[in-house]
Amino acid sequence: EKGGFDHFMLKEIADQPQAIADTLLGRLTDHGIALDEVRISDQDLRDVTKVFIVACGTAYHSGMVAKYAIEHWTRIPCEVELASEFRYRDPILDSSTLVIAISQSGETMDTLMALRHAKQQKARVLAICNTNGSTIPRESDAVLYTHGGPEIAVASTKAFLTQLVACYLLGLYLAQVRGIMYADEVGAVVRQLQQTPDLLRDLLDQMDPVRKLSRDLSSARQVLFIGRHVGYPVALEGALKLKELAYMHAEGFAAGELKHGPIALIDDDTPVICVVPSPVGNAMMRDKVVSNIQEVRARGARTIVIAEEGDEGVRAYADDLIFVPRVPTLLAPLMTTVPLQILACEIATARGYDVDQPRNLAKSVTVE
Ligand code: M6R
């Protein structure tokens, strides 16, 4: 069942190129994005004035990335919120609000309660879900399934990447039905999405240095992660994986926030994993993150830099450097997340823990 891998998690990491290809299948056509199963009319989608995304854990991190993509491509204001917080603050919802509930299992009680609240307030609810016929899609007005296949390991990996793909498809589709034509950019993103399975296969073949690094980091007292823009949710996701699998203190920060407090955590040899944006996609943002790397290095941090192939300029600031393939800025999480998944899995294994069944956790959390 584990396909020759020691753990389901390793198998599911390796399955990611196929999971993405399956999630894209039939949805990218010569005429644009086709999401026939989304049973909300084009007119209703044109009338949407506000988007909320609700989710928990890893699914929430995919929602954070989705916010950047949806706002950029559609210009509709979009907020992402932890499902467990959503209804308690009495959010402003009406029939022109689209609420997107993201859930691998489709059974997460916090997310279900958030969507029930949204429906009561007359919002339209669309589920992004990996489990056919589960409760969240059944109670939603529409569903966009991720075709990741069953995810057994408690730590979410392929579900995360396929959630990202579904969010990108939805964002592009909303832009399309609303007649927003960043024709060049959208066309480029679509072409690039089609290439991501192959790029990911190449990346997965180059992960030996990450495995070696994991052994070095397995005795660290804490590990910090920094990123900016879509690299910020990736930093949060890398830290979550390490917490849940390796039981280590790990925190993700927006790189620009470090100087407002967290930089005090850094002492000699604290590993800081730095997710660097593409210099081609956004040179200014990339330079800002490089300055943040210099700041932590000056305080003694060991910098582990995840950067785009060809960005030789970061080498001078990296104690360890991991390159990922070049993709448009908004798609970068499809690449930069992968080394962080492997890092957490390998560190947990080096520390002697069961990566598929971490302590205190269940695959699907059906209580509030
Ligand atoms: O099934 P869901 O996507 O709704 O689950 C949400 C979270 O419980 C889940 O992503 C959790 O954070 C994972 N264990 C993270 O690896």
Tab-separated table of C-alpha atoms and ligand atoms in Angstrom:
chain	number	residue	atom	x	y	z
A	1	GLU	CA	0.000	0.000	0.000
A	2	LYS	CA	2.831	2.332	0.745
A	3	GLY	CA	4.138	1.758	-2.787
A	4	GLY	CA	7.592	0.799	-1.574
A	5	PHE	CA	7.955	3.818	0.709
A	6	ASP	CA	8.628	3.530	4.447
A	7	HIS	CA	5.747	5.833	5.333
A	8	PHE	CA	2.486	6.968	3.766
A	9	MET	CA	3.715	10.531	4.097
A	10	LEU	CA	6.722	9.854	1.846
A	11	LYS	CA	4.473	8.153	-0.673
A	12	GLU	CA	2.027	11.045	-0.599
A	13	ILE	CA	4.840	13.559	-1.109
A	14	ALA	CA	5.988	11.526	-4.107
A	15	ASP	CA	2.390	11.345	-5.408
A	16	GLN	CA	2.146	15.124	-5.678
A	17	PRO	CA	2.962	15.520	-9.393
A	18	GLN	CA	0.225	13.030	-10.282
A	19	ALA	CA	-2.216	14.527	-7.773
A	20	ILE	CA	-1.758	17.926	-9.412
A	21	ALA	CA	-2.107	16.505	-12.913
A	22	ASP	CA	-5.339	14.783	-11.843
A	23	THR	CA	-6.685	17.979	-10.287
A	24	LEU	CA	-5.987	19.895	-13.505
A	25	LEU	CA	-7.393	17.186	-15.770
A	26	GLY	CA	-10.155	18.467	-18.036
A	27	ARG	CA	-10.210	21.867	-16.385
A	28	LEU	CA	-7.744	23.695	-18.636
A	29	THR	CA	-9.102	23.984	-22.157
A	30	ASP	CA	-8.216	25.970	-25.264
A	31	HIS	CA	-11.034	28.348	-24.344
A	32	GLY	CA	-9.866	28.917	-20.794
A	33	ILE	CA	-10.795	27.354	-17.492
A	34	ALA	CA	-13.752	24.935	-17.459
A	35	LEU	CA	-15.281	24.227	-14.064
A	36	ASP	CA	-18.545	22.633	-15.128
A	37	GLU	CA	-19.209	21.101	-11.727
A	38	VAL	CA	-19.261	24.498	-10.004
A	39	ARG	CA	-22.993	24.943	-9.970
A	40	ILE	CA	-23.102	28.641	-9.250
A	41	SER	CA	-24.220	30.546	-12.340
A	42	ASP	CA	-21.829	32.868	-14.124
A	43	GLN	CA	-24.216	35.699	-13.335
A	44	ASP	CA	-24.058	34.948	-9.626
A	45	LEU	CA	-20.263	34.783	-9.824
A	46	ARG	CA	-20.260	38.146	-11.580
A	47	ASP	CA	-22.363	39.569	-8.746
A	48	VAL	CA	-19.892	38.514	-6.021
A	49	THR	CA	-18.623	41.581	-4.161
A	50	LYS	CA	-16.628	39.889	-1.436
A	51	VAL	CA	-14.930	36.549	-0.879
A	52	PHE	CA	-14.233	34.886	2.468
A	53	ILE	CA	-12.132	31.769	2.745
A	54	VAL	CA	-12.563	29.601	5.851
A	55	ALA	CA	-10.382	26.618	6.734
A	56	CYS	CA	-8.170	25.101	9.439
A	57	GLY	CA	-4.523	24.115	9.686
A	58	THR	CA	-2.867	23.337	6.401
A	59	ALA	CA	-6.059	24.089	4.464
A	60	TYR	CA	-5.991	27.577	6.038
A	61	HIS	CA	-2.490	28.058	4.662
A	62	SER	CA	-3.725	27.208	1.178
A	63	GLY	CA	-6.460	29.806	1.739
A	64	MET	CA	-3.833	32.413	2.587
A	65	VAL	CA	-2.146	31.778	-0.757
A	66	ALA	CA	-5.541	31.838	-2.495
A	67	LYS	CA	-6.256	35.310	-1.143
A	68	TYR	CA	-3.225	36.733	-2.961
A	69	ALA	CA	-4.182	35.001	-6.213
A	70	ILE	CA	-7.915	35.804	-6.102
A	71	GLU	CA	-7.431	39.474	-5.269
A	72	HIS	CA	-4.716	39.886	-7.870
A	73	TRP	CA	-6.605	38.209	-10.704
A	74	THR	CA	-10.175	39.276	-9.936
A	75	ARG	CA	-9.836	42.497	-7.895
A	76	ILE	CA	-12.575	41.184	-5.583
A	77	PRO	CA	-11.737	41.838	-1.913
A	78	CYS	CA	-10.916	38.506	-0.278
A	79	GLU	CA	-10.355	37.647	3.354
A	80	VAL	CA	-9.130	34.398	4.796
A	81	GLU	CA	-10.089	33.372	8.263
A	82	LEU	CA	-9.547	30.471	10.613
A	83	ALA	CA	-12.835	28.574	10.504
A	84	SER	CA	-12.852	28.259	14.298
A	85	GLU	CA	-12.907	32.056	14.646
A	86	PHE	CA	-15.232	32.980	11.808
A	87	ARG	CA	-18.741	32.916	13.254
A	88	TYR	CA	-17.772	34.258	16.646
A	89	ARG	CA	-17.005	37.717	15.324
A	90	ASP	CA	-20.285	38.136	13.449
A	91	PRO	CA	-18.793	38.623	9.972
A	92	ILE	CA	-20.654	40.800	7.467
A	93	LEU	CA	-22.204	38.439	4.925
A	94	ASP	CA	-25.022	38.610	2.364
A	95	SER	CA	-26.105	36.990	-0.882
A	96	SER	CA	-23.321	38.721	-2.816
A	97	THR	CA	-20.674	37.145	-0.565
A	98	LEU	CA	-18.914	33.996	-1.713
A	99	VAL	CA	-17.606	31.849	1.127
A	100	ILE	CA	-15.032	29.240	0.116
A	101	ALA	CA	-14.603	26.404	2.619
A	102	ILE	CA	-11.385	24.425	2.074
A	103	SER	CA	-11.116	20.971	3.652
A	104	GLN	CA	-9.291	17.798	2.688
A	105	SER	CA	-11.567	15.503	4.683
A	106	GLY	CA	-14.792	17.446	4.279
A	107	GLU	CA	-15.611	16.532	7.888
A	108	THR	CA	-13.763	19.188	9.925
A	109	MET	CA	-16.313	20.469	12.428
A	110	ASP	CA	-14.877	23.998	12.734
A	111	THR	CA	-15.089	24.446	8.963
A	112	LEU	CA	-18.573	22.919	8.816
A	113	MET	CA	-19.872	25.273	11.501
A	114	ALA	CA	-18.347	28.270	9.690
A	115	LEU	CA	-20.086	27.269	6.477
A	116	ARG	CA	-23.421	26.703	8.222
A	117	HIS	CA	-23.146	30.192	9.674
A	118	ALA	CA	-22.378	31.605	6.212
A	119	LYS	CA	-25.439	29.858	4.735
A	120	GLN	CA	-27.690	31.150	7.474
A	121	GLN	CA	-26.552	34.645	6.539
A	122	LYS	CA	-27.491	33.932	2.884
A	123	ALA	CA	-23.931	33.811	1.569
A	124	ARG	CA	-23.123	31.401	-1.279
A	125	VAL	CA	-20.843	28.608	-0.168
A	126	LEU	CA	-18.386	26.771	-2.355
A	127	ALA	CA	-16.346	23.850	-0.989
A	128	ILE	CA	-12.870	22.865	-2.111
A	129	CYS	CA	-12.616	19.289	-0.904
A	130	ASN	CA	-10.759	16.034	-1.479
A	131	THR	CA	-13.399	13.596	-0.231
A	132	ASN	CA	-16.350	12.800	-2.469
A	133	GLY	CA	-19.723	13.059	-0.816
A	134	SER	CA	-18.401	14.206	2.571
A	135	THR	CA	-20.413	16.564	4.761
A	136	ILE	CA	-18.853	19.908	3.780
A	137	PRO	CA	-19.464	19.552	0.024
A	138	ARG	CA	-22.926	18.077	0.686
A	139	GLU	CA	-23.929	21.166	2.628
A	140	SER	CA	-22.377	23.617	0.147
A	141	ASP	CA	-24.014	25.256	-2.873
A	142	ALA	CA	-21.156	24.079	-5.074
A	143	VAL	CA	-17.998	22.025	-4.877
A	144	LEU	CA	-14.666	21.942	-6.615
A	145	TYR	CA	-13.025	18.596	-5.861
A	146	THR	CA	-9.296	18.209	-5.579
A	147	HIS	CA	-8.362	14.893	-7.126
A	148	GLY	CA	-5.513	14.091	-4.775
A	149	GLY	CA	-6.659	10.568	-3.968
A	150	PRO	CA	-6.868	9.318	-0.374
A	151	GLU	CA	-4.464	10.998	2.036
A	152	ILE	CA	-3.598	8.590	4.872
A	153	ALA	CA	-0.761	10.316	6.743
A	154	VAL	CA	-2.029	12.734	9.387
A	155	ALA	CA	0.230	15.478	8.036
A	156	SER	CA	-1.304	16.981	4.946
A	157	THR	CA	0.972	17.127	1.882
A	158	LYS	CA	-0.628	16.330	-1.465
A	159	ALA	CA	-3.937	17.718	-0.235
A	160	PHE	CA	-2.215	21.070	0.319
A	161	LEU	CA	-0.733	21.264	-3.169
A	162	THR	CA	-3.993	20.192	-4.806
A	163	GLN	CA	-5.908	22.745	-2.704
A	164	LEU	CA	-3.552	25.388	-4.078
A	165	VAL	CA	-4.236	24.195	-7.615
A	166	ALA	CA	-8.004	24.269	-7.035
A	167	CYS	CA	-7.729	27.807	-5.622
A	168	TYR	CA	-5.710	28.966	-8.636
A	169	LEU	CA	-8.278	27.426	-10.988
A	170	LEU	CA	-11.107	29.087	-9.128
A	171	GLY	CA	-9.349	32.467	-9.115
A	172	LEU	CA	-8.691	32.277	-12.848
A	173	TYR	CA	-12.269	31.142	-13.457
A	174	LEU	CA	-13.698	34.047	-11.485
A	175	ALA	CA	-11.517	36.422	-13.511
A	176	GLN	CA	-12.714	34.764	-16.707
A	177	VAL	CA	-16.464	34.947	-15.990
A	178	ARG	CA	-16.113	38.522	-14.824
A	179	GLY	CA	-14.370	39.404	-18.089
A	180	ILE	CA	-11.156	40.532	-16.472
A	181	MET	CA	-8.581	39.980	-19.101
A	182	TYR	CA	-5.054	39.990	-17.996
A	183	ALA	CA	-4.831	37.866	-21.109
A	184	ASP	CA	-1.058	37.587	-21.156
A	185	GLU	CA	-0.675	36.889	-17.499
A	186	VAL	CA	-3.553	34.441	-17.212
A	187	GLY	CA	-2.389	32.583	-20.324
A	188	ALA	CA	1.103	32.322	-18.872
A	189	VAL	CA	-0.220	31.022	-15.559
A	190	VAL	CA	-2.334	28.393	-17.307
A	191	ARG	CA	0.655	27.189	-19.339
A	192	GLN	CA	2.778	27.107	-16.228
A	193	LEU	CA	0.178	25.181	-14.242
A	194	GLN	CA	0.285	22.513	-16.934
A	195	GLN	CA	4.025	22.213	-16.466
A	196	THR	CA	4.029	21.962	-12.685
A	197	PRO	CA	3.761	18.141	-12.498
A	198	ASP	CA	6.961	17.789	-14.563
A	199	LEU	CA	8.757	20.513	-12.625
A	200	LEU	CA	7.779	18.848	-9.357
A	201	ARG	CA	9.079	15.484	-10.546
A	202	ASP	CA	12.453	17.106	-11.258
A	203	LEU	CA	12.427	18.816	-7.880
A	204	LEU	CA	11.597	15.595	-6.037
A	205	ASP	CA	14.605	13.962	-7.680
A	206	GLN	CA	16.888	16.591	-6.189
A	207	MET	CA	16.004	16.289	-2.523
A	208	ASP	CA	19.059	14.381	-1.247
A	209	PRO	CA	20.726	17.525	0.183
A	210	VAL	CA	17.488	18.188	2.147
A	211	ARG	CA	17.668	14.702	3.658
A	212	LYS	CA	21.277	15.304	4.685
A	213	LEU	CA	20.383	18.675	6.156
A	214	SER	CA	17.576	17.070	8.183
A	215	ARG	CA	20.052	15.008	10.147
A	216	ASP	CA	21.961	18.207	11.035
A	217	LEU	CA	18.817	19.987	12.168
A	218	SER	CA	17.306	17.157	14.166
A	219	SER	CA	18.911	18.293	17.403
A	220	ALA	CA	18.043	22.013	17.053
A	221	ARG	CA	16.198	23.572	19.991
A	222	GLN	CA	13.936	25.584	17.689
A	223	VAL	CA	13.557	26.221	13.983
A	224	LEU	CA	12.240	29.482	12.541
A	225	PHE	CA	10.766	30.019	9.084
A	226	ILE	CA	10.442	33.329	7.265
A	227	GLY	CA	8.737	34.335	4.032
A	228	ARG	CA	7.018	37.278	2.392
A	229	HIS	CA	3.850	37.460	0.227
A	230	VAL	CA	2.932	33.863	-0.740
A	231	GLY	CA	6.162	32.748	0.927
A	232	TYR	CA	4.637	33.705	4.275
A	233	PRO	CA	1.964	30.957	4.305
A	234	VAL	CA	4.668	28.578	3.076
A	235	ALA	CA	6.737	29.520	6.140
A	236	LEU	CA	3.712	28.863	8.374
A	237	GLU	CA	3.114	25.527	6.665
A	238	GLY	CA	6.774	24.477	7.054
A	239	ALA	CA	6.607	25.299	10.768
A	240	LEU	CA	3.286	23.450	11.229
A	241	LYS	CA	4.708	20.304	9.612
A	242	LEU	CA	7.728	20.398	11.919
A	243	LYS	CA	5.605	20.943	15.034
A	244	GLU	CA	3.167	18.158	14.313
A	245	LEU	CA	5.715	15.554	13.172
A	246	ALA	CA	8.968	16.309	15.003
A	247	TYR	CA	7.452	17.901	18.163
A	248	MET	CA	9.921	20.762	17.867
A	249	HIS	CA	9.370	24.394	18.589
A	250	ALA	CA	8.935	25.886	15.135
A	251	GLU	CA	7.459	29.241	14.138
A	252	GLY	CA	6.777	30.879	10.817
A	253	PHE	CA	6.947	34.644	10.444
A	254	ALA	CA	6.321	37.244	7.793
A	255	ALA	CA	9.918	38.218	7.038
A	256	GLY	CA	9.186	41.922	7.568
A	257	GLU	CA	7.773	41.296	11.046
A	258	LEU	CA	10.991	39.825	12.442
A	259	LYS	CA	12.408	43.180	13.421
A	260	HIS	CA	9.210	43.959	15.345
A	261	GLY	CA	9.989	41.316	17.940
A	262	PRO	CA	10.730	37.743	16.877
A	263	ILE	CA	14.330	38.539	15.901
A	264	ALA	CA	15.043	38.444	19.640
A	265	LEU	CA	14.580	34.652	19.455
A	266	ILE	CA	17.668	34.253	17.322
A	267	ASP	CA	20.876	33.164	18.957
A	268	ASP	CA	23.934	31.345	17.706
A	269	ASP	CA	23.143	28.613	15.236
A	270	THR	CA	19.337	28.988	15.361
A	271	PRO	CA	18.282	27.491	12.029
A	272	VAL	CA	16.201	29.971	10.023
A	273	ILE	CA	14.559	28.628	6.896
A	274	CYS	CA	14.125	31.488	4.444
A	275	VAL	CA	11.694	31.302	1.535
A	276	VAL	CA	12.943	33.730	-1.125
A	277	PRO	CA	10.650	35.111	-3.862
A	278	SER	CA	11.625	34.958	-7.509
A	279	PRO	CA	14.008	37.752	-8.572
A	280	VAL	CA	12.410	37.570	-12.016
A	281	GLY	CA	8.830	37.680	-10.727
A	282	ASN	CA	9.388	40.428	-8.175
A	283	ALA	CA	12.922	41.751	-7.739
A	284	MET	CA	12.003	44.273	-5.070
A	285	MET	CA	10.322	41.701	-2.871
A	286	ARG	CA	13.198	39.278	-3.358
A	287	ASP	CA	15.705	41.957	-2.323
A	288	LYS	CA	13.684	42.742	0.812
A	289	VAL	CA	13.779	39.100	1.873
A	290	VAL	CA	17.515	38.957	1.190
A	291	SER	CA	17.970	41.938	3.564
A	292	ASN	CA	15.916	40.058	6.181
A	293	ILE	CA	18.231	37.069	5.731
A	294	GLN	CA	21.246	39.315	6.308
A	295	GLU	CA	19.623	40.609	9.505
A	296	VAL	CA	19.171	37.132	10.996
A	297	ARG	CA	22.604	36.043	9.864
A	298	ALA	CA	24.183	39.020	11.586
A	299	ARG	CA	22.643	37.672	14.824
A	300	GLY	CA	24.222	34.271	14.396
A	301	ALA	CA	21.439	32.333	12.643
A	302	ARG	CA	22.190	29.401	10.383
A	303	THR	CA	20.375	30.320	7.191
A	304	ILE	CA	18.762	27.650	5.068
A	305	VAL	CA	17.647	29.398	1.924
A	306	ILE	CA	14.981	28.146	-0.498
A	307	ALA	CA	15.423	30.172	-3.684
A	308	GLU	CA	14.654	30.058	-7.362
A	309	GLU	CA	17.070	28.326	-9.714
A	310	GLY	CA	19.461	30.872	-11.160
A	311	ASP	CA	19.320	33.261	-8.208
A	312	GLU	CA	23.055	32.987	-7.585
A	313	GLY	CA	23.029	36.247	-5.644
A	314	VAL	CA	21.579	34.550	-2.545
A	315	ARG	CA	24.495	32.151	-2.252
A	316	ALA	CA	26.519	34.621	-0.212
A	317	TYR	CA	23.836	34.694	2.508
A	318	ALA	CA	23.012	31.000	2.616
A	319	ASP	CA	24.653	28.460	4.884
A	320	ASP	CA	22.583	25.919	2.995
A	321	LEU	CA	20.931	26.598	-0.347
A	322	ILE	CA	18.060	24.685	-1.927
A	323	PHE	CA	16.997	25.670	-5.421
A	324	VAL	CA	13.480	25.172	-6.765
A	325	PRO	CA	12.316	25.587	-10.400
A	326	ARG	CA	11.225	28.981	-11.682
A	327	VAL	CA	7.469	29.542	-11.816
A	328	PRO	CA	5.312	32.720	-11.698
A	329	THR	CA	5.387	34.334	-8.244
A	330	LEU	CA	1.861	33.293	-7.234
A	331	LEU	CA	2.543	29.638	-8.087
A	332	ALA	CA	5.809	29.463	-6.129
A	333	PRO	CA	4.237	27.655	-3.111
A	334	LEU	CA	3.728	24.599	-5.360
A	335	MET	CA	7.531	24.349	-5.405
A	336	THR	CA	8.828	25.912	-2.200
A	337	THR	CA	6.600	23.811	0.079
A	338	VAL	CA	8.057	20.501	-1.086
A	339	PRO	CA	11.515	20.731	0.539
A	340	LEU	CA	9.813	21.793	3.789
A	341	GLN	CA	7.584	18.695	3.742
A	342	ILE	CA	10.609	16.467	3.256
A	343	LEU	CA	12.573	18.305	5.914
A	344	ALA	CA	9.842	17.784	8.533
A	345	CYS	CA	9.358	14.135	7.598
A	346	GLU	CA	13.084	13.383	7.738
A	347	ILE	CA	13.710	15.316	10.963
A	348	ALA	CA	10.839	13.463	12.645
A	349	THR	CA	12.236	10.137	11.421
A	350	ALA	CA	15.732	11.055	12.624
A	351	ARG	CA	14.223	11.803	16.046
A	352	GLY	CA	12.557	8.392	16.050
A	353	TYR	CA	8.918	9.431	15.691
A	354	ASP	CA	6.090	7.842	13.732
A	355	VAL	CA	5.481	10.326	10.914
A	356	ASP	CA	2.196	8.841	9.786
A	357	GLN	CA	0.571	8.852	13.237
A	358	PRO	CA	1.930	11.764	15.283
A	359	ARG	CA	0.925	11.915	18.920
A	360	ASN	CA	-2.225	13.757	20.023
A	361	LEU	CA	-3.486	14.227	16.448
A	362	ALA	CA	-6.282	12.744	14.361
A	363	LYS	CA	-6.569	12.866	10.581
A	364	SER	CA	-9.907	14.519	10.731
A	365	VAL	CA	-11.018	16.737	13.603
A	366	THR	CA	-14.740	16.289	14.082
A	367	VAL	CA	-15.162	18.284	17.282
A	368	GLU	CA	-15.203	22.055	17.721
B	1	M6R	O1	-9.552	17.872	6.563
B	1	M6R	P1	-9.203	19.319	6.689
B	1	M6R	O2	-8.453	19.814	5.494
B	1	M6R	O3	-10.395	20.177	6.974
B	1	M6R	O4	-8.230	19.401	7.935
B	1	M6R	C1	-7.767	20.636	8.388
B	1	M6R	C2	-6.634	20.476	9.372
B	1	M6R	O5	-7.054	19.738	10.495
B	1	M6R	C3	-5.419	19.772	8.732
B	1	M6R	O6	-4.977	20.448	7.612
B	1	M6R	C4	-4.257	19.680	9.746
B	1	M6R	O7	-3.777	20.949	10.052
B	1	M6R	C5	-3.154	18.778	9.187
B	1	M6R	N1	-2.840	17.721	10.132
B	1	M6R	C6	-1.875	19.511	8.889
B	1	M6R	O8	-0.876	18.688	8.395
